[in-house]
mmCIF file of C-alpha atoms and ligand atoms in Angstrom:
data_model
loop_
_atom_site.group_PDB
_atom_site.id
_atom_site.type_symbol
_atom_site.label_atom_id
_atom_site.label_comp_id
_atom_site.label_asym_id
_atom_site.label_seq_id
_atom_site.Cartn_x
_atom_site.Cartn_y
_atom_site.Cartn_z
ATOM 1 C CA UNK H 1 0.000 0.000 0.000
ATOM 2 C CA UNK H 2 2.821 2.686 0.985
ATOM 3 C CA UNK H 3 4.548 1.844 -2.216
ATOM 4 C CA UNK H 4 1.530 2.095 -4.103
ATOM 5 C CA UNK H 5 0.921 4.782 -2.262
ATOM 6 C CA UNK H 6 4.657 6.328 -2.769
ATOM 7 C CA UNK H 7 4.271 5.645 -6.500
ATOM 8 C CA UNK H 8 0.874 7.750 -6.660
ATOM 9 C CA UNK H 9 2.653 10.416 -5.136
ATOM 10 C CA UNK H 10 5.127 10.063 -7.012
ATOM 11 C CA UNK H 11 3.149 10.441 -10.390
ATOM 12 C CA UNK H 12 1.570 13.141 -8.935
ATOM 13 C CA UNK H 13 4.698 14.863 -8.386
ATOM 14 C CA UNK H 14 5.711 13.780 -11.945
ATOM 15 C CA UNK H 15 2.566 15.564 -13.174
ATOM 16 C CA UNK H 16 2.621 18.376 -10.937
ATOM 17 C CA UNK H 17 6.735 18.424 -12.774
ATOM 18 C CA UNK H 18 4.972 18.307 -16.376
ATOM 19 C CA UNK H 19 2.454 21.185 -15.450
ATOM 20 C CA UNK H 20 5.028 23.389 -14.041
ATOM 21 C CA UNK H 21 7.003 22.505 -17.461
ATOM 22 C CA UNK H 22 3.483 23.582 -19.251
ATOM 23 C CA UNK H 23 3.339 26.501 -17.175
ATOM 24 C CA UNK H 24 7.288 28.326 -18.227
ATOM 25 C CA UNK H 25 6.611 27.216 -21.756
ATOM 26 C CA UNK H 26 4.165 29.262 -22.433
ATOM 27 C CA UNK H 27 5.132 32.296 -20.624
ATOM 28 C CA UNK H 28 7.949 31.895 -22.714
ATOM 29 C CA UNK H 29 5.651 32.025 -25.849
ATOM 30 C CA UNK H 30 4.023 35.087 -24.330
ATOM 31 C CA UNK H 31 7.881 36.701 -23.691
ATOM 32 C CA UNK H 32 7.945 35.731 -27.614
ATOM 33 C CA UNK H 33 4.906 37.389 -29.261
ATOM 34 C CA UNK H 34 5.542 40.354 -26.913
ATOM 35 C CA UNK H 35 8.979 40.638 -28.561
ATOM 36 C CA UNK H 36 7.602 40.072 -32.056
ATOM 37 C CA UNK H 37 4.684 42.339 -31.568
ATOM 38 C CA UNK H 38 7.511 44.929 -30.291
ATOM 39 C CA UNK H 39 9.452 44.058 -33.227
ATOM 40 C CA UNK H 40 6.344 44.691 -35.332
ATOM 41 C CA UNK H 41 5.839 47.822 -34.384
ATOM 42 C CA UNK H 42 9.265 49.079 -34.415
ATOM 43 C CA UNK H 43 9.119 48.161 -38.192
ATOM 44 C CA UNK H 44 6.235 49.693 -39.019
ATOM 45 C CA UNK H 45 7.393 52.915 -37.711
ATOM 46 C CA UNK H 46 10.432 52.218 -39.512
ATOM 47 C CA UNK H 47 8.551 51.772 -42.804
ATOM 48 C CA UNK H 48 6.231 54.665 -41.818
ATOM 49 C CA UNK H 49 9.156 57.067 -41.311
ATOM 50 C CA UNK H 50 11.147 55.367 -44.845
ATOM 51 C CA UNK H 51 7.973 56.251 -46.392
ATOM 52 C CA UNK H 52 7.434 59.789 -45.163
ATOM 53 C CA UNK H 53 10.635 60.670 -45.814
ATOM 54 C CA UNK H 54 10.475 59.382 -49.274
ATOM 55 C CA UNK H 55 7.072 61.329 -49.525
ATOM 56 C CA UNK H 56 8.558 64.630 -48.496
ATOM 57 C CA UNK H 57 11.243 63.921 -51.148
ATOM 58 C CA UNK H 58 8.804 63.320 -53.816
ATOM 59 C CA UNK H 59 7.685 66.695 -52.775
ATOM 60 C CA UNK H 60 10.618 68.533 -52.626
ATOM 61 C CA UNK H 61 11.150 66.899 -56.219
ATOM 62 C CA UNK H 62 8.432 68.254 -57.474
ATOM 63 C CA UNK H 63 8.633 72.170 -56.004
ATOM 64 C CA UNK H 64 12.192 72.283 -57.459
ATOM 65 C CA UNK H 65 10.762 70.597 -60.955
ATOM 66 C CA UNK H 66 7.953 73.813 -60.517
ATOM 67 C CA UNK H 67 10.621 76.330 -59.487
ATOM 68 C CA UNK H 68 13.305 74.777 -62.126
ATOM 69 C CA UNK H 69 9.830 75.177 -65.056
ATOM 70 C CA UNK H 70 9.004 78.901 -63.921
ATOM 71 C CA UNK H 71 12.773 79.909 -64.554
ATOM 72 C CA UNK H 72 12.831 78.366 -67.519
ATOM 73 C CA UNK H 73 10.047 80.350 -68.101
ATOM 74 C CA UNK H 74 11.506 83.823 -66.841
ATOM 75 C CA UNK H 75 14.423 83.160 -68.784
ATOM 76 C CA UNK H 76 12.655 82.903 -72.256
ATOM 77 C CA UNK H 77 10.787 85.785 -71.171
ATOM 78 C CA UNK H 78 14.159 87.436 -70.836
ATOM 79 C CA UNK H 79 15.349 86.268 -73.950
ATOM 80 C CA UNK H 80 12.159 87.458 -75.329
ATOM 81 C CA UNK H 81 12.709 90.861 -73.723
ATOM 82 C CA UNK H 82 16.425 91.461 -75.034
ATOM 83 C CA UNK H 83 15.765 90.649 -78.334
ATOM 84 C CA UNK H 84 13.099 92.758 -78.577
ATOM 85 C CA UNK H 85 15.203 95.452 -76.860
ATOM 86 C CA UNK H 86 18.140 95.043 -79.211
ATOM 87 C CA UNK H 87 15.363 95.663 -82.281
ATOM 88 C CA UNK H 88 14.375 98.571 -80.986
ATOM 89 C CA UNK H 89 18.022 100.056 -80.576
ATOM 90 C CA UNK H 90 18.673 98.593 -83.780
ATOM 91 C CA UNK H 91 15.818 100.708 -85.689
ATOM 92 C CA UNK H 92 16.857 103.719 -83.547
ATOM 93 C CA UNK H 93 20.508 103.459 -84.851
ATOM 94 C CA UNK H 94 19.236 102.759 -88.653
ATOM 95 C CA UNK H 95 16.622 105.354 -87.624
ATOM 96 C CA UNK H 96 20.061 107.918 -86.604
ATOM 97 C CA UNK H 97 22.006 106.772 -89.413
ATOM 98 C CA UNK H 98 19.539 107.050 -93.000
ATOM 99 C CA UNK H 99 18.025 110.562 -91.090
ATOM 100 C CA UNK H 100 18.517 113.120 -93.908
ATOM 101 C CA UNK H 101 20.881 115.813 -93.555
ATOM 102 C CA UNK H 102 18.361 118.560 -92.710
ATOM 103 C CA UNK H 103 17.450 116.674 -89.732
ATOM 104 C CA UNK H 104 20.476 116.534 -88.385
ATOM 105 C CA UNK H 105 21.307 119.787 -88.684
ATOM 106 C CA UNK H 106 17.679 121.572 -87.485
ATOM 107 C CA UNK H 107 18.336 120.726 -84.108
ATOM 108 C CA UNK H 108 20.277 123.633 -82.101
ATOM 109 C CA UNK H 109 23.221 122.686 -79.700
ATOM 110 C CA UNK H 110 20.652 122.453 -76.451
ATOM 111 C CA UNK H 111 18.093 120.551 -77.961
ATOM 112 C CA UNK H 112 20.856 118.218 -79.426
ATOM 113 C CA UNK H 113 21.812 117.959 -76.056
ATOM 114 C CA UNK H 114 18.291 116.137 -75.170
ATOM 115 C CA UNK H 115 17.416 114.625 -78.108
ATOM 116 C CA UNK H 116 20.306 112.780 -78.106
ATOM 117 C CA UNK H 117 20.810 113.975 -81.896
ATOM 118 C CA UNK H 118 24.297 114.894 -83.887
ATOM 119 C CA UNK H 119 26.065 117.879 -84.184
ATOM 120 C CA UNK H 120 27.626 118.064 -87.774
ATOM 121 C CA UNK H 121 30.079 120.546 -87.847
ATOM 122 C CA UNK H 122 33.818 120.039 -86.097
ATOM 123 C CA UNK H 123 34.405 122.396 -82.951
ATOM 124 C CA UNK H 124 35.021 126.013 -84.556
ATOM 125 C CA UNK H 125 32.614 125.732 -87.172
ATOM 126 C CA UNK H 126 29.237 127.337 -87.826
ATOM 127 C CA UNK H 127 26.490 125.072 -88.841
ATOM 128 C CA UNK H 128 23.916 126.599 -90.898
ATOM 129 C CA UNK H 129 21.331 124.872 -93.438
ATOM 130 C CA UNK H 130 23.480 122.291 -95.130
ATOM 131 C CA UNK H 131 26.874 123.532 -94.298
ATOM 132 C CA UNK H 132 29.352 124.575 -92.345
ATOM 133 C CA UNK H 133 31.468 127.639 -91.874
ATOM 134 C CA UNK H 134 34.705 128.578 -90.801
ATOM 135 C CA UNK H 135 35.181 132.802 -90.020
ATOM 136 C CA UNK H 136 39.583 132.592 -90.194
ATOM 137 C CA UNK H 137 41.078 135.550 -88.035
ATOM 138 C CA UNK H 138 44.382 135.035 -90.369
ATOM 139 C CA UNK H 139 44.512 138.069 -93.509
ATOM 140 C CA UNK H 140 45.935 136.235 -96.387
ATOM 141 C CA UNK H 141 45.374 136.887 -100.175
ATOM 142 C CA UNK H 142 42.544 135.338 -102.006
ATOM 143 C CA UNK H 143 44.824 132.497 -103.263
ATOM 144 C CA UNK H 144 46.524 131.723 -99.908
ATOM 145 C CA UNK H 145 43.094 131.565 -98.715
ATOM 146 C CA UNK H 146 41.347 129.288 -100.554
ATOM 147 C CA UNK H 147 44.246 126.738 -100.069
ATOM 148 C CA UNK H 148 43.426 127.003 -96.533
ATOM 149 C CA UNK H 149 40.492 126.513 -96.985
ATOM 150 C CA UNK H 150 40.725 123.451 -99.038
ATOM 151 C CA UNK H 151 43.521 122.135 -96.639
ATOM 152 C CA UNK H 152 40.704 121.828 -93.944
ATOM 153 C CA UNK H 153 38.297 119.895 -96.826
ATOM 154 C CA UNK H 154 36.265 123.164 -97.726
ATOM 155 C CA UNK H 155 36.574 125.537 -100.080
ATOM 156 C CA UNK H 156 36.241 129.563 -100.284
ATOM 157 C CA UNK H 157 32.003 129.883 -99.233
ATOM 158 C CA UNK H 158 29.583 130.299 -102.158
ATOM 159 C CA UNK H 159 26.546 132.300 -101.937
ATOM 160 C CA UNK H 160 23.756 130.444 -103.085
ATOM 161 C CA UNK H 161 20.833 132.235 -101.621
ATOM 162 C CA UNK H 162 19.503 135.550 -99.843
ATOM 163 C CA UNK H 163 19.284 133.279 -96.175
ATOM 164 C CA UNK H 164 23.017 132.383 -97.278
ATOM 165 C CA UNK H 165 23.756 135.827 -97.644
ATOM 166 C CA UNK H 166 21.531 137.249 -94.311
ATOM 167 C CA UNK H 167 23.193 134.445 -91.753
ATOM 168 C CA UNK H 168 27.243 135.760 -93.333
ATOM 169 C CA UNK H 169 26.525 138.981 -93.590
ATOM 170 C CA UNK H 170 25.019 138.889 -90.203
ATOM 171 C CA UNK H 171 27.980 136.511 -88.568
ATOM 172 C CA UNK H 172 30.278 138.861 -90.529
ATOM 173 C CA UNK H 173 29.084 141.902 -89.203
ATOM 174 C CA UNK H 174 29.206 140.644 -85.413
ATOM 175 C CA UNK H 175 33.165 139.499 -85.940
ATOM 176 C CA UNK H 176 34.638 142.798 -87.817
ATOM 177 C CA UNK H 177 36.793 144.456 -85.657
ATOM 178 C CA UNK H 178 36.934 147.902 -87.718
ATOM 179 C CA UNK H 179 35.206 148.986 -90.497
ATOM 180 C CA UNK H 180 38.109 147.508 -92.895
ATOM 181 C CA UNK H 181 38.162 143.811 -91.652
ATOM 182 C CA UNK H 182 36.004 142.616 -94.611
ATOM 183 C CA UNK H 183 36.130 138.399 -95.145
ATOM 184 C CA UNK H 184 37.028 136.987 -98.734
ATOM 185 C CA UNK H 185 34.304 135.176 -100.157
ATOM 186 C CA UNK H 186 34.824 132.350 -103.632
ATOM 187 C CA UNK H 187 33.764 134.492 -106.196
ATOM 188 C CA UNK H 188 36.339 136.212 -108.726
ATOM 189 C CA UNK H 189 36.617 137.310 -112.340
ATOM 190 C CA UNK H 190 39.988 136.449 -112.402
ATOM 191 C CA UNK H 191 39.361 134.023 -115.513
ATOM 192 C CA UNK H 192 37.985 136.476 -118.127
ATOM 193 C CA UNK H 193 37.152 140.550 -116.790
ATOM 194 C CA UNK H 194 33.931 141.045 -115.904
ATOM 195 C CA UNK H 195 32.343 137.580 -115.766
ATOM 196 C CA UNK H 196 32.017 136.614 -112.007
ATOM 197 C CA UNK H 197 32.527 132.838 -111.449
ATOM 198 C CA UNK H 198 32.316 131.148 -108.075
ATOM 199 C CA UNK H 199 34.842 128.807 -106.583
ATOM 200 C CA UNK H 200 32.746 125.610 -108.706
ATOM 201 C CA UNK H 201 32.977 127.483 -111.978
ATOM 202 C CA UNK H 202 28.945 128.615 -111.932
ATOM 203 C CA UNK H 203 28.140 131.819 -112.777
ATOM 204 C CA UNK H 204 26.937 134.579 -110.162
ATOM 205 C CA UNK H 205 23.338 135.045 -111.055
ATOM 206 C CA UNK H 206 22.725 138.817 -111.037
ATOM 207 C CA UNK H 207 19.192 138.497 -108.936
ATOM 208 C CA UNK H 208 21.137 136.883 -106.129
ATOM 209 C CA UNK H 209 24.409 139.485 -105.890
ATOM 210 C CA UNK H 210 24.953 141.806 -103.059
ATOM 211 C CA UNK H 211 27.132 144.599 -104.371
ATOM 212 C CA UNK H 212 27.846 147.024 -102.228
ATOM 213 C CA UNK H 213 26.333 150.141 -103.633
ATOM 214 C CA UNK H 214 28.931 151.428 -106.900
ATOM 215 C CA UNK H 215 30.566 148.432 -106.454
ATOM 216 C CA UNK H 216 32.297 146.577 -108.094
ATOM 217 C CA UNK H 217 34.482 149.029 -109.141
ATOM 218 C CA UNK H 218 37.614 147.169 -110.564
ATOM 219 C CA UNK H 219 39.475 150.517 -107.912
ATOM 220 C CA UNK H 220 43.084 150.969 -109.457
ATOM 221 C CA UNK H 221 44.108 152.685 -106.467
ATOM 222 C CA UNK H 222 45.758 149.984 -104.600
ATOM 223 C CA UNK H 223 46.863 147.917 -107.273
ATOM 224 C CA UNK H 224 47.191 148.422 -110.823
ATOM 225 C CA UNK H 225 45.536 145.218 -112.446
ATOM 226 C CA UNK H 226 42.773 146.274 -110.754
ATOM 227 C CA UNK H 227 40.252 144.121 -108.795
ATOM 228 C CA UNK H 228 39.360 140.770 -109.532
ATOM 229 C CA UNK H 229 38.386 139.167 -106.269
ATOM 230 C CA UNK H 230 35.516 139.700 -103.495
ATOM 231 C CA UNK H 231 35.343 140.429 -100.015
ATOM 232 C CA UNK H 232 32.285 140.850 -97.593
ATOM 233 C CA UNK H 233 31.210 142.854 -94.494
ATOM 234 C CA UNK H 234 30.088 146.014 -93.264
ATOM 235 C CA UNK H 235 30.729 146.045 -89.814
ATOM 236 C CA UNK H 236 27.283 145.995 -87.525
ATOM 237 C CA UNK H 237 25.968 144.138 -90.672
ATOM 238 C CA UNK H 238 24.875 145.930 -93.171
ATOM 239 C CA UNK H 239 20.667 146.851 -93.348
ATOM 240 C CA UNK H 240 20.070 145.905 -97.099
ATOM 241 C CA UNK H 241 22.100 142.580 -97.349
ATOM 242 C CA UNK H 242 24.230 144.472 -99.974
ATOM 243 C CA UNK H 243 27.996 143.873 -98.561
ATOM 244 C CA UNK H 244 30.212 142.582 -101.312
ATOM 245 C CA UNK H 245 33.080 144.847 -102.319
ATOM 246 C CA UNK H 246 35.908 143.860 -105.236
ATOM 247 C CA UNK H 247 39.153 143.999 -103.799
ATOM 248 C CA UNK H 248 42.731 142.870 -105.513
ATOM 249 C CA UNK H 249 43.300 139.455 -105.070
ATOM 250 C CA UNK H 250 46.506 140.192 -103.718
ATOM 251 C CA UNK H 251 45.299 141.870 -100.461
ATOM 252 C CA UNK H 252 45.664 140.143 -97.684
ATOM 253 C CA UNK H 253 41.761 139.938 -95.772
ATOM 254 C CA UNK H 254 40.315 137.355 -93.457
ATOM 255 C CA UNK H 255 38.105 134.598 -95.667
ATOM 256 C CA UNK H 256 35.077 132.413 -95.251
ATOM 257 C CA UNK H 257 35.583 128.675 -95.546
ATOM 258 C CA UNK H 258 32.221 126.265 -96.404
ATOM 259 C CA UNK H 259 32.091 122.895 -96.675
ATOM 260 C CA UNK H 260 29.133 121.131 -96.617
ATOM 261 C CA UNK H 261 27.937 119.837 -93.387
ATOM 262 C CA UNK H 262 28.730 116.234 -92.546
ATOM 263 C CA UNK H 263 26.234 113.148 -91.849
ATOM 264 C CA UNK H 264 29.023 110.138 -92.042
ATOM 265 C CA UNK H 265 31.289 111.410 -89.271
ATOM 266 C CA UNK H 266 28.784 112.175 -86.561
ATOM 267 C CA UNK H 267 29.982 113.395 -83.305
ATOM 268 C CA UNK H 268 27.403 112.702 -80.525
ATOM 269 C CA UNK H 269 26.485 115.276 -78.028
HETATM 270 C C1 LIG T 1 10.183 85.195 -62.530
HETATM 271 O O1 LIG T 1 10.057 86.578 -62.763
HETATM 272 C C2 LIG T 1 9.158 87.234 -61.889
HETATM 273 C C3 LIG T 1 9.075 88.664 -62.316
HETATM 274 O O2 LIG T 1 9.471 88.856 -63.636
HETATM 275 C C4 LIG T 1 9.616 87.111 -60.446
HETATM 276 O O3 LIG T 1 8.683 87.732 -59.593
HETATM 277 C C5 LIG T 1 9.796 85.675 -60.102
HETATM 278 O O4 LIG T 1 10.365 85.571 -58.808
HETATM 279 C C6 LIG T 1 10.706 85.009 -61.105
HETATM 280 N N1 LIG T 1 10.799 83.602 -60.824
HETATM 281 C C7 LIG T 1 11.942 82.948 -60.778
HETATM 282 C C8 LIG T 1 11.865 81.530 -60.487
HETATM 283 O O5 LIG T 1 13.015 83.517 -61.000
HETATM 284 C C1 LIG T 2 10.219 98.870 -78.402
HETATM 285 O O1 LIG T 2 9.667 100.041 -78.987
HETATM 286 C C2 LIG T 2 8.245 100.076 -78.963
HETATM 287 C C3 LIG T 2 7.814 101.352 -79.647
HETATM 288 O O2 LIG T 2 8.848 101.907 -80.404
HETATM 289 C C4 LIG T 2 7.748 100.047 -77.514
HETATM 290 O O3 LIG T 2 6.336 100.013 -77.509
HETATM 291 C C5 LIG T 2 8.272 98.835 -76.829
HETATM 292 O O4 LIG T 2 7.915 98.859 -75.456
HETATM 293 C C6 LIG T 2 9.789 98.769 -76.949
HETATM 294 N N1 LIG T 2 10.267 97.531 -76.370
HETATM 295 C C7 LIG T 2 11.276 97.505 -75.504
HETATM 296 C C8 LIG T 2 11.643 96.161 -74.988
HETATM 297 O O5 LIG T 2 11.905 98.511 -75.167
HETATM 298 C C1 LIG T 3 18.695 133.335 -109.825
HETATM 299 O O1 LIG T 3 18.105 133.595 -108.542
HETATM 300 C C2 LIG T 3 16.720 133.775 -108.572
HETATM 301 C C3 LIG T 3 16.277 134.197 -107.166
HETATM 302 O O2 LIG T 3 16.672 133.274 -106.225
HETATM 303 C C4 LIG T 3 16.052 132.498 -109.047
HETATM 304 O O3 LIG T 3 14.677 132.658 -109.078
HETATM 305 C C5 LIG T 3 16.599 132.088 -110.394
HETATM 306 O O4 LIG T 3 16.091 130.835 -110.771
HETATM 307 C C6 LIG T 3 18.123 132.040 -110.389
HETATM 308 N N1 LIG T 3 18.624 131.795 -111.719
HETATM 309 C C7 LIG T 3 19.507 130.866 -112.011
HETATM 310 C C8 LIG T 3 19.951 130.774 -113.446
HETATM 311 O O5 LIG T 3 19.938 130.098 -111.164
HETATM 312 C C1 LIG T 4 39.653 146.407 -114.470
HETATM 313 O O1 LIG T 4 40.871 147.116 -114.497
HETATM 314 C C2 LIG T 4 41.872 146.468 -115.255
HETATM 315 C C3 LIG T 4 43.157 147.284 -115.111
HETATM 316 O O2 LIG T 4 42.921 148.619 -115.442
HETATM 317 C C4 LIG T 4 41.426 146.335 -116.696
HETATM 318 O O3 LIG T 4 42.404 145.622 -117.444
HETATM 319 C C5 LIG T 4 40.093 145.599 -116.757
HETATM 320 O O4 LIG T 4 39.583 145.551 -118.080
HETATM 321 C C6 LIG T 4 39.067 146.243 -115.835
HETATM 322 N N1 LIG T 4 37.860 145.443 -115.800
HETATM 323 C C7 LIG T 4 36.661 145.926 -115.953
HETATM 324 C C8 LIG T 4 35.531 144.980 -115.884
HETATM 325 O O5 LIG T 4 36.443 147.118 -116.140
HETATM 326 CA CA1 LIG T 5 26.977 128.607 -99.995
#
């Protein structure tokens, strides 16, 4: 009976053994899942965070492809923008260049000054319609004259109309420093007597002469052949126009130089 007995107990002991063994094994199963489920989780935020960050890059992506797209834009607007600038400078200089003498010239110094348009005439020079004038201080004769003149690319001035002859013999008038300080002018009859020619071989048309009054007088009294060349002024300027005065072409007198007024070599105020 006790061994009986002692082998009861000790199959209950056995089996309270096995339980106990039951018992561990599955708190070890719980320790498991508990470590999986942590595991699980840790993952997932791993993923969520991958995924966010790889959303936020998609995003950035895509503001720099918008940014990168408007400045391509901008910049075809700019190149838009200059090329329509640089047409409108070029039609202003084509515009500057083909502009016809007489509007170059109309403008006076100031308004040059603010219309941004070209003087004509080199510094010392008078501009005036079409040309250009040069009042010399230095008395030489006719001759000596005119190949100053034509040293400086002018030649001896030619009257060629009764404004002509109102702007010199106004100019004229203002410069003579004594009643005796008259300017040559191109016109002479050195050739053949009595036929006035001007410096380009034309003829002086009588309705557009300025004599002053008995002149000209071909006057002996200085020199002997006479006179076969013309000078200008009446100092003050003289009230009719009528100025001109035959001298010897051997006298030494201040001159006139014309040349006409240039649009090539335009000097920008
Ligand atoms: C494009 O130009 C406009 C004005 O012209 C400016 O406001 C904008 O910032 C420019 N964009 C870029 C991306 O440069
Ligand atoms: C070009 O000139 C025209 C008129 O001449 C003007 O309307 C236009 O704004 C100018 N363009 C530029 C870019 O200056
Ligand atoms: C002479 O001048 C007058 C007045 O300016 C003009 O009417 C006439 O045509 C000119 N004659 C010649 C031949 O140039
Ligand atoms: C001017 O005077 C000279 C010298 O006396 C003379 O030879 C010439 O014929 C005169 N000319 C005129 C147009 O009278
Ligand atoms: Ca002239």
């Amino acid at each position: 009976m006790s061994r009986v007995q002692t082998y009861k107990e000790g199959e209950a002991a056995a089996s309270q053994q096995a339980e106990s063994n039951t018992g561990s094994k599955v708190r070890s199963e719980r320790v498991a899942l508990l470590l999986l489920s942590a595991l699980l989780a840790a993952a997932a935020v791993v993923i969520y965070r991958l995924s966010f960050a790889h959303f936020q890059t998609n995003k950035n992506l895509q503001m720099l492809k918008d940014e990168n797209e408007a400045m391509r834009k901008n910049l075809t607007m700019l190149k838009d923008e200059n090329e329509a600038m640089r047409k409108n400078l070029t039609e202003k200089l084509s515009e500057l260049s083909s502009c016809t003498s007489e509007q170059l010239i109309r403008p006076k110094p100031a308004e040059a000054k603010t219309t941004g348009l070209c003087r004509t005439c080199e510094l010392d020079w008078d501009q005036h319609g079409g040309s250009c004038y040069y009042f010399s201080s230095y008395k030489l004769t006719w001759d000596q004259s005119r190949s100053v003149c034509k040293g400086r690319g002018a030649d001896l001035v030619q009257i060629n109309s009764e404004e002509e002859q109102r702007f010199l013999d106004d100019k004229v008038g203002g410069k003579m420093n004594g009643f005796d300080d008259l300017f040559w002018i191109g016109l002479t009859d050195s050739e053949e007597e009595g036929r006035w020619l001007w410096v380009d071989d034309s003829p002086l048309n009588t309705s557009l002469s300025f004599w002053y009054k008995c002149e000209p007088d071909n006057w002996t009294g200085d020199n002997a052949a006479g006179e076969h060349c013309v000078r200008m002024g009446v100092k003050g300027g003289a009230t009719d126009l009528k100025c001109w005065f035959d001298r010897s072409c051997d006298s030494h007198e201040r001159s006139i130089c014309e040349k006409a007024a240039e649009t090539e070599r335009l000097i920008c105020v």
